[in-house]
Amino acid sequence: MTKQVVFCDFDGPIVDVSERYYQTYRQGLQAIASIHTRATEKALPINPLSKHHFWQMKQNRIADIEIAIRSGIPANWFEPFIQQVQKIVNHPSLLLWDRLQPSAQAALCHLRQANMRLVLVTLRHPQQVNAFLQQRGLTHLVDAVYGIADTNAAYVNRVEQKCELLAKAIAQQTAKGYQTQDSWMLGDTEADVIAAQTMGLCSAALTCGVRSETYLQKLAPTAMHSEILLAAQAVTQTAKLQVASLS
Ligand SMILES: [Mg+2]
């Protein structure tokens, strides 16, 4: 029997990027405050949000400009602020804040035991993905990685870019003889859900990432789960039922 592919996003389902994004935001505020002081000889009274508040705003897709203004950045200083954020978010010292999601290893093992082929489709640079997996001894549980050479792509999270990448992954995996019909795409943002829907895959939206349950629900994914292990279990369960109904 041909192996069934499961497509999965990286940031959100597998990696908890919340602390890296928060630390980046804090460093961005500091940098703008000092540049502002140097340029105007006046201190900028910045007022950083708590991690909880910051992440809640990101999860509800509040625009970065609003987050900046609420933190004390004047509107005309938003452009340098966001440039600073995008410049440092992939710095090695900030990448160190990336954490493995608590159930990610168990989920990857579960898919492997169910004889499924795990293909990562991510807007991260493949080198960053491979380094992270290697450091945690997880490389052998991932069958292929489709990434983007532009390190800014992940933060910007463009839907069209994800659609193109998923289309390429499906085409190449199908050409290699793997089963991609009835495949699932697991992810934590609109980019993943819309890409899955566009390509005719089932979509599982995970609420452990950068979007809230309320936000994801509006996109009408096939399923919603709080973490990747539950999604992996549901995917293998569906696959078993499909095999049973065919035999
Ligand atoms: Mg993601």
Short mmCIF file of C-alpha atoms and ligand atoms in Angstrom, two decimals:
data_model
loop_
_atom_site.label_atom_id
_atom_site.label_comp_id
_atom_site.label_asym_id
_atom_site.label_seq_id
_atom_site.Cartn_x
_atom_site.Cartn_y
_atom_site.Cartn_z
CA MET A 1 0.00 0.00 0.00
CA THR A 2 1.29 3.48 -0.82
CA LYS A 3 2.25 5.64 2.11
CA GLN A 4 -0.18 8.39 3.04
CA VAL A 5 1.34 11.87 3.37
CA VAL A 6 0.51 14.25 6.22
CA PHE A 7 1.46 17.86 5.50
CA CYS A 8 2.33 19.97 8.52
CA ASP A 9 3.36 23.53 9.25
CA PHE A 10 6.39 24.08 11.52
CA ASP A 11 5.93 27.29 13.58
CA GLY A 12 2.90 26.79 15.79
CA PRO A 13 2.23 23.04 15.56
CA ILE A 14 5.83 21.96 16.29
CA VAL A 15 7.57 25.11 17.53
CA ASP A 16 6.33 27.55 20.13
CA VAL A 17 7.60 30.89 18.79
CA SER A 18 5.74 33.04 21.34
CA GLU A 19 8.78 33.82 23.49
CA ARG A 20 10.97 34.64 20.47
CA TYR A 21 8.34 36.98 19.06
CA TYR A 22 7.88 38.60 22.47
CA GLN A 23 11.61 39.06 23.06
CA THR A 24 11.93 40.47 19.53
CA TYR A 25 9.15 42.95 20.27
CA ARG A 26 10.83 44.03 23.54
CA GLN A 27 14.22 44.47 21.86
CA GLY A 28 12.57 46.36 18.99
CA LEU A 29 10.95 48.79 21.45
CA GLN A 30 14.28 49.35 23.23
CA ALA A 31 16.10 49.98 19.96
CA ILE A 32 13.52 52.52 18.77
CA ALA A 33 13.57 54.27 22.15
CA SER A 34 17.34 54.78 21.92
CA ILE A 35 17.24 55.86 18.25
CA HIS A 36 14.44 58.29 19.12
CA THR A 37 16.40 59.77 22.02
CA ARG A 38 19.49 60.22 19.85
CA ALA A 39 17.49 61.80 17.02
CA THR A 40 15.27 64.15 19.07
CA GLU A 41 17.17 64.48 22.36
CA LYS A 42 13.91 63.56 24.04
CA ALA A 43 13.17 60.29 25.83
CA LEU A 44 10.43 58.11 24.38
CA PRO A 45 8.19 56.80 27.19
CA ILE A 46 7.67 53.26 25.95
CA ASN A 47 5.26 51.02 27.77
CA PRO A 48 5.79 47.33 26.89
CA LEU A 49 2.78 45.03 27.04
CA SER A 50 2.97 41.90 29.17
CA LYS A 51 3.76 38.66 27.31
CA HIS A 52 0.20 37.48 27.88
CA HIS A 53 -1.34 40.66 26.48
CA PHE A 54 1.08 40.79 23.54
CA TRP A 55 0.41 37.18 22.56
CA GLN A 56 -3.35 37.62 22.93
CA MET A 57 -3.18 40.51 20.46
CA LYS A 58 -1.08 38.50 18.00
CA GLN A 59 -3.51 35.57 18.31
CA ASN A 60 -6.42 37.81 17.45
CA ARG A 61 -4.50 39.22 14.52
CA ILE A 62 -4.35 42.77 15.83
CA ALA A 63 -2.15 44.72 13.41
CA ASP A 64 1.47 45.30 14.43
CA ILE A 65 0.92 49.06 14.18
CA GLU A 66 -1.76 48.90 16.85
CA ILE A 67 0.46 46.82 19.12
CA ALA A 68 3.25 49.38 18.59
CA ILE A 69 1.04 52.39 19.32
CA ARG A 70 -0.33 50.77 22.47
CA SER A 71 3.28 50.25 23.57
CA GLY A 72 4.11 53.94 23.26
CA ILE A 73 5.56 54.06 19.72
CA PRO A 74 4.29 57.20 17.90
CA ALA A 75 2.58 56.34 14.58
CA ASN A 76 5.34 58.02 12.56
CA TRP A 77 7.91 55.78 14.27
CA PHE A 78 6.09 52.55 13.37
CA GLU A 79 7.97 52.00 10.10
CA PRO A 80 11.45 52.03 11.73
CA PHE A 81 10.06 49.87 14.55
CA ILE A 82 8.71 47.14 12.28
CA GLN A 83 11.88 47.25 10.17
CA GLN A 84 13.87 46.69 13.34
CA VAL A 85 11.64 43.76 14.36
CA GLN A 86 11.97 42.09 10.97
CA LYS A 87 15.71 42.67 10.99
CA ILE A 88 16.32 40.93 14.33
CA VAL A 89 13.59 38.25 14.52
CA ASN A 90 15.84 35.68 12.80
CA HIS A 91 18.99 36.57 14.72
CA PRO A 92 20.59 33.45 16.26
CA SER A 93 20.35 34.95 19.76
CA LEU A 94 16.57 35.27 19.33
CA LEU A 95 16.11 31.91 17.59
CA LEU A 96 17.36 30.41 20.87
CA TRP A 97 13.99 31.34 22.38
CA ASP A 98 12.16 28.90 20.11
CA ARG A 99 10.72 25.99 22.09
CA LEU A 100 9.46 22.57 21.07
CA GLN A 101 5.70 22.35 21.61
CA PRO A 102 5.04 19.98 24.56
CA SER A 103 3.32 17.24 22.54
CA ALA A 104 5.29 17.61 19.28
CA GLN A 105 7.69 14.72 19.81
CA ALA A 106 4.87 12.35 20.79
CA ALA A 107 2.87 13.47 17.73
CA LEU A 108 5.77 12.85 15.35
CA CYS A 109 6.34 9.39 16.88
CA HIS A 110 2.62 8.64 16.58
CA LEU A 111 2.57 9.46 12.85
CA ARG A 112 5.70 7.37 12.31
CA GLN A 113 4.18 4.38 14.12
CA ALA A 114 1.05 4.73 12.00
CA ASN A 115 3.32 4.44 8.93
CA MET A 116 2.49 7.92 7.67
CA ARG A 117 4.85 10.17 5.77
CA LEU A 118 5.38 13.54 7.49
CA VAL A 119 6.13 16.43 5.14
CA LEU A 120 6.77 19.88 6.60
CA VAL A 121 5.55 22.88 4.62
CA THR A 122 6.82 26.06 6.22
CA LEU A 123 7.68 29.66 5.40
CA ARG A 124 10.88 29.22 7.43
CA HIS A 125 14.31 28.72 5.91
CA PRO A 126 14.91 24.93 5.60
CA GLN A 127 18.29 25.32 7.34
CA GLN A 128 16.59 26.79 10.44
CA VAL A 129 14.10 23.90 10.42
CA ASN A 130 16.78 21.24 10.06
CA ALA A 131 18.97 22.81 12.76
CA PHE A 132 16.05 22.89 15.20
CA LEU A 133 15.07 19.25 14.49
CA GLN A 134 18.67 18.10 14.72
CA GLN A 135 19.27 19.77 18.09
CA ARG A 136 16.28 17.89 19.48
CA GLY A 137 17.00 14.54 17.81
CA LEU A 138 13.84 14.62 15.70
CA THR A 139 15.28 14.62 12.17
CA HIS A 140 14.52 10.92 11.63
CA LEU A 141 10.80 11.54 12.24
CA VAL A 142 10.43 14.05 9.40
CA ASP A 143 10.42 12.75 5.81
CA ALA A 144 10.72 16.02 3.84
CA VAL A 145 10.94 19.76 4.45
CA TYR A 146 9.62 22.40 2.05
CA GLY A 147 10.77 25.84 3.15
CA ILE A 148 11.50 29.32 1.82
CA ALA A 149 14.97 30.78 1.28
CA ASP A 150 13.83 34.27 2.34
CA THR A 151 14.18 34.42 6.14
CA ASN A 152 11.59 37.23 6.36
CA ALA A 153 8.81 35.06 4.90
CA ALA A 154 7.76 33.39 8.16
CA TYR A 155 7.11 36.62 10.06
CA VAL A 156 5.17 38.15 7.17
CA ASN A 157 3.20 34.88 6.69
CA ARG A 158 1.78 35.50 3.21
CA VAL A 159 -1.13 33.23 2.29
CA GLU A 160 -0.22 33.09 -1.44
CA GLN A 161 3.31 31.99 -0.61
CA LYS A 162 2.00 29.13 1.51
CA CYS A 163 -0.42 28.09 -1.24
CA GLU A 164 2.39 27.97 -3.82
CA LEU A 165 4.63 25.98 -1.49
CA LEU A 166 1.92 23.47 -0.61
CA ALA A 167 1.08 23.02 -4.31
CA LYS A 168 4.74 22.26 -5.01
CA ALA A 169 4.96 19.82 -2.08
CA ILE A 170 1.81 17.96 -3.19
CA ALA A 171 3.01 17.73 -6.80
CA GLN A 172 6.46 16.42 -5.84
CA GLN A 173 5.22 13.95 -3.23
CA THR A 174 2.60 12.60 -5.67
CA ALA A 175 5.29 12.26 -8.36
CA LYS A 176 7.37 10.20 -5.91
CA GLY A 177 4.46 7.77 -5.61
CA TYR A 178 3.08 8.80 -2.22
CA GLN A 179 -0.61 9.13 -1.47
CA THR A 180 -1.68 12.79 -1.21
CA GLN A 181 -5.36 12.40 -1.93
CA ASP A 182 -7.35 12.75 1.31
CA SER A 183 -4.21 14.17 2.95
CA TRP A 184 -4.39 16.52 5.90
CA MET A 185 -2.60 19.82 6.36
CA LEU A 186 -1.98 20.75 10.00
CA GLY A 187 -1.28 24.38 10.81
CA ASP A 188 -1.94 27.31 13.09
CA THR A 189 -2.78 30.25 10.79
CA GLU A 190 -5.06 31.35 7.96
CA ALA A 191 -2.19 30.63 5.55
CA ASP A 192 -2.33 26.91 6.39
CA VAL A 193 -6.12 26.58 6.38
CA ILE A 194 -6.59 28.54 3.14
CA ALA A 195 -3.71 26.69 1.41
CA ALA A 196 -5.27 23.34 2.40
CA GLN A 197 -8.72 24.44 1.23
CA THR A 198 -7.32 25.76 -2.06
CA MET A 199 -5.53 22.47 -2.74
CA GLY A 200 -8.51 20.33 -1.74
CA LEU A 201 -6.88 18.86 1.38
CA CYS A 202 -8.48 18.42 4.81
CA SER A 203 -7.35 21.15 7.20
CA ALA A 204 -6.71 20.84 10.92
CA ALA A 205 -6.33 24.21 12.66
CA LEU A 206 -4.30 24.16 15.86
CA THR A 207 -4.96 26.70 18.60
CA CYS A 208 -1.52 26.29 20.26
CA GLY A 209 0.04 28.79 17.83
CA VAL A 210 -0.20 32.41 16.75
CA ARG A 211 -3.99 32.52 16.11
CA SER A 212 -6.89 32.20 18.54
CA GLU A 213 -9.66 29.63 18.45
CA THR A 214 -12.26 32.34 17.68
CA TYR A 215 -10.20 33.60 14.75
CA LEU A 216 -9.50 30.14 13.32
CA GLN A 217 -13.09 29.02 13.63
CA LYS A 218 -14.17 31.70 11.15
CA LEU A 219 -12.01 30.05 8.48
CA ALA A 220 -14.10 26.86 8.74
CA PRO A 221 -11.27 24.28 8.86
CA THR A 222 -12.18 20.58 8.63
CA ALA A 223 -11.15 20.13 12.27
CA MET A 224 -9.76 22.12 15.19
CA HIS A 225 -7.44 20.86 17.92
CA SER A 226 -5.63 22.40 20.86
CA GLU A 227 -2.31 20.67 20.08
CA ILE A 228 -0.51 18.61 17.47
CA LEU A 229 -0.76 15.24 19.24
CA LEU A 230 -4.56 15.38 19.23
CA ALA A 231 -4.48 16.34 15.54
CA ALA A 232 -2.09 13.47 14.73
CA GLN A 233 -4.31 10.99 16.57
CA ALA A 234 -7.40 12.23 14.73
CA VAL A 235 -5.60 12.02 11.37
CA THR A 236 -4.50 8.40 11.89
CA GLN A 237 -7.98 7.52 13.13
CA THR A 238 -9.58 8.95 9.95
CA ALA A 239 -7.04 7.10 7.79
CA LYS A 240 -7.92 3.81 9.53
CA LEU A 241 -11.63 4.41 8.94
CA GLN A 242 -10.97 5.13 5.25
CA VAL A 243 -9.00 1.88 4.88
CA ALA A 244 -11.77 -0.02 6.67
CA SER A 245 -14.48 1.40 4.41
CA LEU A 246 -12.48 0.49 1.28
CA SER A 247 -11.92 -3.14 2.29
MG MG B 1 2.54 28.48 11.65
#
